[in-house]
Short mmCIF file of C-alpha atoms and ligand atoms in Angstrom, two decimals:
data_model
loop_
_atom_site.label_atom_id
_atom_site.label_comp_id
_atom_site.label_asym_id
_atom_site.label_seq_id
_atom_site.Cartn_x
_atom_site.Cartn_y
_atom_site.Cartn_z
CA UNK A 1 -100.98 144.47 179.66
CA UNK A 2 -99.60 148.18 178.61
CA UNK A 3 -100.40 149.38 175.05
CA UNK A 4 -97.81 149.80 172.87
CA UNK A 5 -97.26 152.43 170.42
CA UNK A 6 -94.17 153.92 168.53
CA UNK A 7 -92.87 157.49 170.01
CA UNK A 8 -90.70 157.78 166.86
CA UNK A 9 -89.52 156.51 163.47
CA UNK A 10 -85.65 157.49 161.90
CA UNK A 11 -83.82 156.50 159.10
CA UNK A 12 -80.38 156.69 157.64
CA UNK A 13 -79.66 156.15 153.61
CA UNK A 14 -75.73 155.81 152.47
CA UNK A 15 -74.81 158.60 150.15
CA UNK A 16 -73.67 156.90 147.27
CA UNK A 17 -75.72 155.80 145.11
CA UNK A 18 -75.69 153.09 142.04
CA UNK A 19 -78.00 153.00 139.27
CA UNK A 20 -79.43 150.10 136.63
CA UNK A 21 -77.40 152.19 133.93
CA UNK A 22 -73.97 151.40 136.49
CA UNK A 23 -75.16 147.90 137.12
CA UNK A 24 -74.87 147.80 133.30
CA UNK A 25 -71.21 148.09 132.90
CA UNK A 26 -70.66 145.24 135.78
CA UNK A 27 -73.03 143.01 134.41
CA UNK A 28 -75.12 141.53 131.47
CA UNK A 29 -78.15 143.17 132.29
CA UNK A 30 -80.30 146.20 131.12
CA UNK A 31 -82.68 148.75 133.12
CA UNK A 32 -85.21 147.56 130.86
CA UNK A 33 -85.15 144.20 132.50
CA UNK A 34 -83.84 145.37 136.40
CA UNK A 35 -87.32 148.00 135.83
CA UNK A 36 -89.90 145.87 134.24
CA UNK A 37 -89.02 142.51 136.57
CA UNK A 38 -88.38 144.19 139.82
CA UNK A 39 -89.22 148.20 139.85
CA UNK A 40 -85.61 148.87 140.92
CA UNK A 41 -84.25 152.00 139.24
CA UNK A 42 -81.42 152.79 141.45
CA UNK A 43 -79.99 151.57 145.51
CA UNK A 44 -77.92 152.96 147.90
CA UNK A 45 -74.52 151.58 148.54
CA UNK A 46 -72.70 152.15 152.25
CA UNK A 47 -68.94 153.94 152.06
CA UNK A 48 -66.43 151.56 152.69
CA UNK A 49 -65.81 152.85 156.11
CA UNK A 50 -69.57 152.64 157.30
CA UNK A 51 -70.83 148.97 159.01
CA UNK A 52 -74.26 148.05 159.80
CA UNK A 53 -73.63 149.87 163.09
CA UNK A 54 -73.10 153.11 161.88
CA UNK A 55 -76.03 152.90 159.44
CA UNK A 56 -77.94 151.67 162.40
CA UNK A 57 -76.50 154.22 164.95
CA UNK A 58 -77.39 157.35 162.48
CA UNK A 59 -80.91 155.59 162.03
CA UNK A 60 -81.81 155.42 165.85
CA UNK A 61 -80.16 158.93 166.59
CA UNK A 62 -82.91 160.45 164.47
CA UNK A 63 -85.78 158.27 166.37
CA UNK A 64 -84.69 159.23 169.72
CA UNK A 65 -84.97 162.59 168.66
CA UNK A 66 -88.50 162.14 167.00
CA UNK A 67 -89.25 160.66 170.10
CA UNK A 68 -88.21 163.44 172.64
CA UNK A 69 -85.97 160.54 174.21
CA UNK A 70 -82.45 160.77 175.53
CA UNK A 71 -80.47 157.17 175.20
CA UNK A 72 -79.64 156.35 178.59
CA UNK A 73 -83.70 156.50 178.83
CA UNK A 74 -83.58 153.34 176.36
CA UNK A 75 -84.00 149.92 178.43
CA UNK A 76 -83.81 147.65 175.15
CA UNK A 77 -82.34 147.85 172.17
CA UNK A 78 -82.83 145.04 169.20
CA UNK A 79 -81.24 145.15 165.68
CA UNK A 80 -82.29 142.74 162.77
CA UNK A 81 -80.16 142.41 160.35
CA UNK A 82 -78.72 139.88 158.08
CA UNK A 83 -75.20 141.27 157.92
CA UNK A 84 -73.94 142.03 161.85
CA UNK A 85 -70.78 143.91 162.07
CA UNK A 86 -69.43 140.44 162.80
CA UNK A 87 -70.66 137.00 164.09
CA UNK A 88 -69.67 138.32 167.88
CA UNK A 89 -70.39 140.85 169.54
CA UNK A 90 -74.28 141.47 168.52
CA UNK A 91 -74.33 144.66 166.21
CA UNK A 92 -76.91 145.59 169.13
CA UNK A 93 -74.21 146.25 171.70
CA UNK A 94 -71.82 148.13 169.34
CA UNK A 95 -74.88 150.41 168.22
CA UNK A 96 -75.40 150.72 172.53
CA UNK A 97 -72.03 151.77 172.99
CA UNK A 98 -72.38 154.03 169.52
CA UNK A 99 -75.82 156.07 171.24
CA UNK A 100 -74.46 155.59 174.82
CA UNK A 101 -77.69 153.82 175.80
CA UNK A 102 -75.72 152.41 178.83
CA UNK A 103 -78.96 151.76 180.73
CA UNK A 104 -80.14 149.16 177.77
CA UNK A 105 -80.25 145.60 177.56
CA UNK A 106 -78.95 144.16 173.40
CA UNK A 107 -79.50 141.89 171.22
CA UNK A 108 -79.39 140.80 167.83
CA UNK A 109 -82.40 139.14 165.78
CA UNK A 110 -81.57 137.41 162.50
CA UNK A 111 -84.83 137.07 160.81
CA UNK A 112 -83.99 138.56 157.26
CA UNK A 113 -86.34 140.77 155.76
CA UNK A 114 -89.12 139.41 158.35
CA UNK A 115 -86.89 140.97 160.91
CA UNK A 116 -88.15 144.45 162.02
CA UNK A 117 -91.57 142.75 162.10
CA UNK A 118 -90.07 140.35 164.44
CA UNK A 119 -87.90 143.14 166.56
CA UNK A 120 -91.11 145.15 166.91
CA UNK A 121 -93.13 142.14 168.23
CA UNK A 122 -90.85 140.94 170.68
CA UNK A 123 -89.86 144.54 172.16
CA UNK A 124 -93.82 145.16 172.57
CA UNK A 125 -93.56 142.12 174.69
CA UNK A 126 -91.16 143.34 177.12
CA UNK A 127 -92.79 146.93 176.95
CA UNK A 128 -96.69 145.21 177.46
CA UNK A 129 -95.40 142.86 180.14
CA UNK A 130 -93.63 146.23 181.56
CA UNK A 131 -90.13 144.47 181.67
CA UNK A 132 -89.48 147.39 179.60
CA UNK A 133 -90.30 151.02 179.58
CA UNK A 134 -88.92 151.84 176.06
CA UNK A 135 -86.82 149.93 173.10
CA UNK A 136 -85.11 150.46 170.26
CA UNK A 137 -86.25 148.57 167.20
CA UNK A 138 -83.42 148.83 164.32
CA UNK A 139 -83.93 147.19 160.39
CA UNK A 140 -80.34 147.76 159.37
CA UNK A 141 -77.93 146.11 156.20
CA UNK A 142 -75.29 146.67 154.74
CA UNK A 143 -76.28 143.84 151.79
CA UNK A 144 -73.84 145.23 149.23
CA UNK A 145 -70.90 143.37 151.55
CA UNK A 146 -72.56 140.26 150.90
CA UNK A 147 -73.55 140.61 147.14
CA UNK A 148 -72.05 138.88 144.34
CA UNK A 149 -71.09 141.71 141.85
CA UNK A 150 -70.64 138.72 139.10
CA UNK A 151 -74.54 137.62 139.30
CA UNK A 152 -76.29 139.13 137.33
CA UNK A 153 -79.84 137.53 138.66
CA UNK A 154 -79.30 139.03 142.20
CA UNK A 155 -76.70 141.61 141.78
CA UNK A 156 -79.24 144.28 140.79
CA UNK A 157 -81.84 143.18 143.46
CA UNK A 158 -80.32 145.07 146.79
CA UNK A 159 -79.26 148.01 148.56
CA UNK A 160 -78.29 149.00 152.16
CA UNK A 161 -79.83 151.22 154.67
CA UNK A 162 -81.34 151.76 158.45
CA UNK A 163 -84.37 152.47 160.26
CA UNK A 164 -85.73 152.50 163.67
CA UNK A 165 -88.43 153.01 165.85
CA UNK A 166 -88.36 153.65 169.36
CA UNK A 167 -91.44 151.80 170.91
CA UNK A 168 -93.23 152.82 174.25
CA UNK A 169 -96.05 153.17 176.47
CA UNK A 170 -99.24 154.35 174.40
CA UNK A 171 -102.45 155.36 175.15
CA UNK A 172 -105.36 154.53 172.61
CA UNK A 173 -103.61 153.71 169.73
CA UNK A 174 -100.32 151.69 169.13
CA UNK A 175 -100.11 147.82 167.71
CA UNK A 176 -102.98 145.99 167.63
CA UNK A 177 -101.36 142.71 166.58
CA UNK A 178 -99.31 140.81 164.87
CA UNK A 179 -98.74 137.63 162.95
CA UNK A 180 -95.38 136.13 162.80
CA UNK A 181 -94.39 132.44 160.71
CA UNK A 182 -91.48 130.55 159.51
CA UNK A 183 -90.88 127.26 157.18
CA UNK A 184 -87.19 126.05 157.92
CA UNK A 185 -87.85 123.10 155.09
CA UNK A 186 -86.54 125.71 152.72
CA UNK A 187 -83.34 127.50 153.25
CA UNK A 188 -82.28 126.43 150.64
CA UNK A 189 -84.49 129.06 148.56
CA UNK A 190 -82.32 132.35 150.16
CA UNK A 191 -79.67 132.29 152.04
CA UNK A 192 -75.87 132.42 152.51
CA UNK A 193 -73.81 129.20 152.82
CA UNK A 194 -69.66 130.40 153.93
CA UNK A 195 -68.79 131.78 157.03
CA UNK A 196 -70.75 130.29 159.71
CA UNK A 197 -70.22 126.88 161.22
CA UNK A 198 -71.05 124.54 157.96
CA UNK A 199 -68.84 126.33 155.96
CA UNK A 200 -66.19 128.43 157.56
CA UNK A 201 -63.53 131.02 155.85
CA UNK A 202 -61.31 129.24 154.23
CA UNK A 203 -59.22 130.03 151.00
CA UNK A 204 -61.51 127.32 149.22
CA UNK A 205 -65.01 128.74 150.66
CA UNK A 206 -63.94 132.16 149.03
CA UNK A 207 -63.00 130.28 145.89
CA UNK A 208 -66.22 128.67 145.38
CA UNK A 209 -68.31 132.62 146.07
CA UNK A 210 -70.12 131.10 149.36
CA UNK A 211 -69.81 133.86 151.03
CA UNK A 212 -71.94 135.79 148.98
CA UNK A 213 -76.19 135.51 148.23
CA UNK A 214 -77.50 132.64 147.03
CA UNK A 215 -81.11 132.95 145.70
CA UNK A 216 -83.92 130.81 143.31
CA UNK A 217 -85.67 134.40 142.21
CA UNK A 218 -88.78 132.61 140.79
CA UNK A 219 -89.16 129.80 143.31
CA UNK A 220 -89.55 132.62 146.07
CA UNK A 221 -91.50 134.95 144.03
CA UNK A 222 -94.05 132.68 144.51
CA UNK A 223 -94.01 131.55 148.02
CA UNK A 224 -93.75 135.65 148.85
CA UNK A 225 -96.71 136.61 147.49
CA UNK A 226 -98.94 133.27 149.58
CA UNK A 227 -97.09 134.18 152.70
CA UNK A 228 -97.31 137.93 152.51
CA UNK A 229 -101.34 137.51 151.73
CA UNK A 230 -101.68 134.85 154.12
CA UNK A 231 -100.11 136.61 156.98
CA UNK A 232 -101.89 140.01 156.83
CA UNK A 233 -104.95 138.18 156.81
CA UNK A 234 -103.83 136.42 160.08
CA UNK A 235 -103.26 139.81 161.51
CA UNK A 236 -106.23 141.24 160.45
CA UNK A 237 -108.30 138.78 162.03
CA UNK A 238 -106.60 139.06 165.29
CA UNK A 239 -106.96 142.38 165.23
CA UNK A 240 -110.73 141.57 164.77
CA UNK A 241 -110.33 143.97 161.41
CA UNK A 242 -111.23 143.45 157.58
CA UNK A 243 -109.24 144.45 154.13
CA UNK A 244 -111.71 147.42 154.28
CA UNK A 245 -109.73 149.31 157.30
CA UNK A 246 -106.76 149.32 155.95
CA UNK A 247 -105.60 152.46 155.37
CA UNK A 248 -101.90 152.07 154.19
CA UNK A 249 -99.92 149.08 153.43
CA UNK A 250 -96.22 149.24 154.46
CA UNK A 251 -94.76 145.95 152.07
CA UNK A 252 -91.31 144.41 152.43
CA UNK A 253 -89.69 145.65 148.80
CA UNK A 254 -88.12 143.09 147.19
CA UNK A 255 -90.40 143.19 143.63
CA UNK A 256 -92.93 145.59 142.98
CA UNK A 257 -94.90 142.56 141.20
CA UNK A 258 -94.78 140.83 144.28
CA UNK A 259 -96.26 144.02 145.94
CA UNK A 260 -99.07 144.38 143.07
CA UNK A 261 -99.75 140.88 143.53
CA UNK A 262 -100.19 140.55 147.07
CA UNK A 263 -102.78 143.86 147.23
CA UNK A 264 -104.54 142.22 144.52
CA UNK A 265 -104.92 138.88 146.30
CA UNK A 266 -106.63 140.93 149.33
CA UNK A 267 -108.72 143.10 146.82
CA UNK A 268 -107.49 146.51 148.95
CA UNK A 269 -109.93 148.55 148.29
CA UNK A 270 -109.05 151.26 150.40
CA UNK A 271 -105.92 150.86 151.06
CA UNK A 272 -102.79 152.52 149.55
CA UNK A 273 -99.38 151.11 149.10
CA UNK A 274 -96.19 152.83 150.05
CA UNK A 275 -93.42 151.81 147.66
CA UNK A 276 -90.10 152.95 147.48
CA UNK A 277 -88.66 149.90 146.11
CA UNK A 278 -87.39 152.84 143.00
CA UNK A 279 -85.23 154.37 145.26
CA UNK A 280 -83.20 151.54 147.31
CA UNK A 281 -84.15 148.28 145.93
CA UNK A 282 -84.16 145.28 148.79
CA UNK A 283 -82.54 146.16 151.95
CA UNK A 284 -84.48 143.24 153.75
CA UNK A 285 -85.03 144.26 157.40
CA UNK A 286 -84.32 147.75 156.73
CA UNK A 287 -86.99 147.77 154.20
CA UNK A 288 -90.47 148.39 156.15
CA UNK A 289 -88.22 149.84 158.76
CA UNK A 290 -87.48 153.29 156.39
CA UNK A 291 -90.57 152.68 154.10
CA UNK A 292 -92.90 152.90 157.62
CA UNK A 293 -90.34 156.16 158.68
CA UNK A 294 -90.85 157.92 155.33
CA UNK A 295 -94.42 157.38 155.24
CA UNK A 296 -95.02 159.08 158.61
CA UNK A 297 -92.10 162.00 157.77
CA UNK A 298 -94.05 162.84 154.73
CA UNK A 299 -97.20 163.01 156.40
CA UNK A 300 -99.39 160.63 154.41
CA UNK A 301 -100.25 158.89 157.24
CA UNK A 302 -102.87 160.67 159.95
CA UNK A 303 -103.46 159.94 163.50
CA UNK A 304 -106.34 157.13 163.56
CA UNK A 305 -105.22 154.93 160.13
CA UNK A 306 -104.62 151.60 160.11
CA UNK A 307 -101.35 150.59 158.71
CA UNK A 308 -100.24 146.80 158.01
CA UNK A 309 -96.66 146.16 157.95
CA UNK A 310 -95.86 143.04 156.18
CA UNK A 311 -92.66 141.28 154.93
CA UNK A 312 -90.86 138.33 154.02
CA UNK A 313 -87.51 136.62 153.36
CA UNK A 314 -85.21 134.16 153.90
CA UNK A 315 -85.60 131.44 156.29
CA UNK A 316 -88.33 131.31 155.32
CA UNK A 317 -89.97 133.60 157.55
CA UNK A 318 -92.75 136.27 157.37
CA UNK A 319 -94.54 138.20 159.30
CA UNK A 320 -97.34 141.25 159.62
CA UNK A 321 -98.00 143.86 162.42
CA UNK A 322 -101.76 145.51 162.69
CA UNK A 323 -100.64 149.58 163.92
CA UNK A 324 -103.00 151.95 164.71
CA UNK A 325 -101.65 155.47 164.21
O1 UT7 B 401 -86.38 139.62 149.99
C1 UT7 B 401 -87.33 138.61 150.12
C2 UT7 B 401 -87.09 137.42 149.30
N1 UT7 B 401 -86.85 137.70 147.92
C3 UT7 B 401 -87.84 137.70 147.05
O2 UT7 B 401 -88.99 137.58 147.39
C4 UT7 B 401 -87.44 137.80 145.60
C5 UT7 B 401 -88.43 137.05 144.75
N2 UT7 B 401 -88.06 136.92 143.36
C6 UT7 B 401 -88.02 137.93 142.46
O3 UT7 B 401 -88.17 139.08 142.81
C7 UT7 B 401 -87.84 137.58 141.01
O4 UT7 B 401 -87.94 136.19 140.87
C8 UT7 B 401 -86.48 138.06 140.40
C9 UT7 B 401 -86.49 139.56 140.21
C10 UT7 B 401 -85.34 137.65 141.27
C11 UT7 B 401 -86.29 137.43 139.02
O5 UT7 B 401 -87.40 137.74 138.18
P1 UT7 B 401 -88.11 136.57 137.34
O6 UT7 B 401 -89.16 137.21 136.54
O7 UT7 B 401 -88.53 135.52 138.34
O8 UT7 B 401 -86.95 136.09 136.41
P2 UT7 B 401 -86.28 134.64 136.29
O9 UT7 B 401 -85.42 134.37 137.47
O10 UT7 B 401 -87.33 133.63 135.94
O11 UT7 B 401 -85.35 134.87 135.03
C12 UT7 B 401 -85.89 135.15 133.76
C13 UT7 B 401 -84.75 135.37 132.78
C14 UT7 B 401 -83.67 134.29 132.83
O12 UT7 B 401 -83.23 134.07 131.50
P3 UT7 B 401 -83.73 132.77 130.69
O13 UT7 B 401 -83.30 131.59 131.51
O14 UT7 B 401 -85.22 132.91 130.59
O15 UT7 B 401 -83.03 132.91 129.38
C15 UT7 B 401 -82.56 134.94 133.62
O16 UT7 B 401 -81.30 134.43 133.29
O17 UT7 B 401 -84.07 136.61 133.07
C16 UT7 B 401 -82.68 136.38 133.18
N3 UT7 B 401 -82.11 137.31 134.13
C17 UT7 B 401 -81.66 138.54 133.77
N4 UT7 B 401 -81.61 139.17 132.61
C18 UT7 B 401 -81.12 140.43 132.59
C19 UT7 B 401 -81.94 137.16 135.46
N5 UT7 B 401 -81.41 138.26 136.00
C20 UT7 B 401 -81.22 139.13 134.98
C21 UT7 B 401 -80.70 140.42 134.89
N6 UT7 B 401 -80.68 141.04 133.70
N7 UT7 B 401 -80.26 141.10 136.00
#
């Protein structure tokens, strides 16, 4: 089996951006509450023009570059994302033809805000088995198309954005392991009910707001913090590691009090936390994706840390990767 490292992180943020003080004139709400509940001071909100494959696209054209990596060189490319360009074709195959990666192989992932986790475990795969010489990993969402500007209790919660790795042969360090899980007894918790098969468009489905997030805030809070804990211990141990090496955590940002709580559950004691859940709110699989990206760009972390990813959304699902930098 080949070790597998990342050859280089990009990212790509909308322009426009909309703050608690704008979500105030939509909505009953105050940045009092969005800041003390969640940590969310402002998010990013695509053009109307941009899809999920242009965020993603812009995202992966600054990786390949980090990387040193043209994209007919890519043999894989995988996007997670919640909200696809459209059901069919997989957003991976319009990104392809966006890079001109003709020499790749595409396919979506839909594993919510578990889902660059989940991309970057299943292209080491290919890459360790040597199916694969490198891939494309892509955390991109364009939630504000999917939002429901009238509720106020998830409303303020997300944002859109992209990033990507591009993963490859390593030598010495790379991903030690990872930890993946999933509880399909609750999809109830976070998800979105119109437009697939159940409930397809119809005039009524639009009527009744299906086609927009549904989410019990408090329910998950809970669950989040258990699985997020739970599954970087998992990690850890397979990585034959303790709390103790940690050098920076990389958290899905959905709630800074989720964060808090889950790095007080493991008693980090050396660890630090990257957070930029300020700046963008809850892009779900774009989160880690950019968080991991702007940790590297800004040079916090050095050649030998350890850094946990971990994450978790709808499906449930959750997952954490072991990296050695
Ligand atoms: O992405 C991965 C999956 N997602 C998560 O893990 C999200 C997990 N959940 C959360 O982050 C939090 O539960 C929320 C931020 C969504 C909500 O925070 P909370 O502390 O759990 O609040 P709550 O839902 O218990 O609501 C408390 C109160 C309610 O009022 P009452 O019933 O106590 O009178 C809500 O109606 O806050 C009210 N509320 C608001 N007030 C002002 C809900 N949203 C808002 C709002 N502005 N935007």
């Amino acid at each position: 089996m080949k070790k597998v490292g990342i050859l280089g992180l990009g990212k790509y943020i909308p322009e426009k951006i909309l703050t608690n003080a704008d979500l105030e004139k939509m909505v009953d709400t105050s940045d009092e509450w969005i800041t003390t509940r969640t940590g969310i001071k402002e998010r990013h909100i695509a053009a109307q023009n941009e899809a999920t494959s242009d965020l993603a696209a812009k995202a992966a054209k600054e990786a390949l570059k980090a990387a040193s990596l043209k994209a007919a060189e890519l043999d894989l490319i995988i996007v997670a994302t919640v909200t696809p360009d459209m059901p069919f074709p997989s957003t991976a195959t319009i990104v392809q033809a966006k890079l001109g990666a003709k020499n790749a192989f595409c396919f979506d992932i839909s594993a919510a805000c578990a889902g660059y986790i989940y991309g970057i475990t299943i292209a080491q795969q290919f890459i360790a088995r040597g199916t694969c010489k490198n891939a494309l990993v892509i955390g991109a969402e364009t939630l504000s198309r999917i939002t429901d500007w009238q509720d106020r209790n998830t409303c303020v919660l997300f944002g859109d954005g992209a990033g990507a790795a591009v993963l490859g042969e390593s030598k010495g360090q790379g991903i030690l392991s990872a930890y993946l899980g999933s509880d399909g007894t609750k999809t109830a918790l976070l998800h979105m009910p119109g437009g697939g098969s159940l409930n397809p468009a119809t005039a009524q489905t639009v009527k009744d707001r299906l086609h927009y997030i549904k989410m019990e805030g408090s329910e998950l809070f809970k669950i989040a913090v258990t699985s997020m804990a739970d599954a970087a211990l998992m990690a850890l141990k397979s990585a034959g590691l303790k709390c103790a090496d940690v050098n920076w955590i990389i958290p899905h940002q959905a709630n800074l009090r989720i964060i808090n709580a889950v790095a007080k559950r493991l008693g980090f004691v050396n660890a630090q936390v990257y957070l930029n859940i300020e700046k963008y709110g809850n892009m779900s699989s774009a989160c880690v994706a950019i968080a991991l990206c702007e940790a590297a760009e800004q040079g916090k972390i050095k050649k030998g840390d350890i850094v946990l990813l971990d994450a978790f959304g709808g499906g449930l699902v959750w997952g954490a990767l072991i990296i050695k930098w």
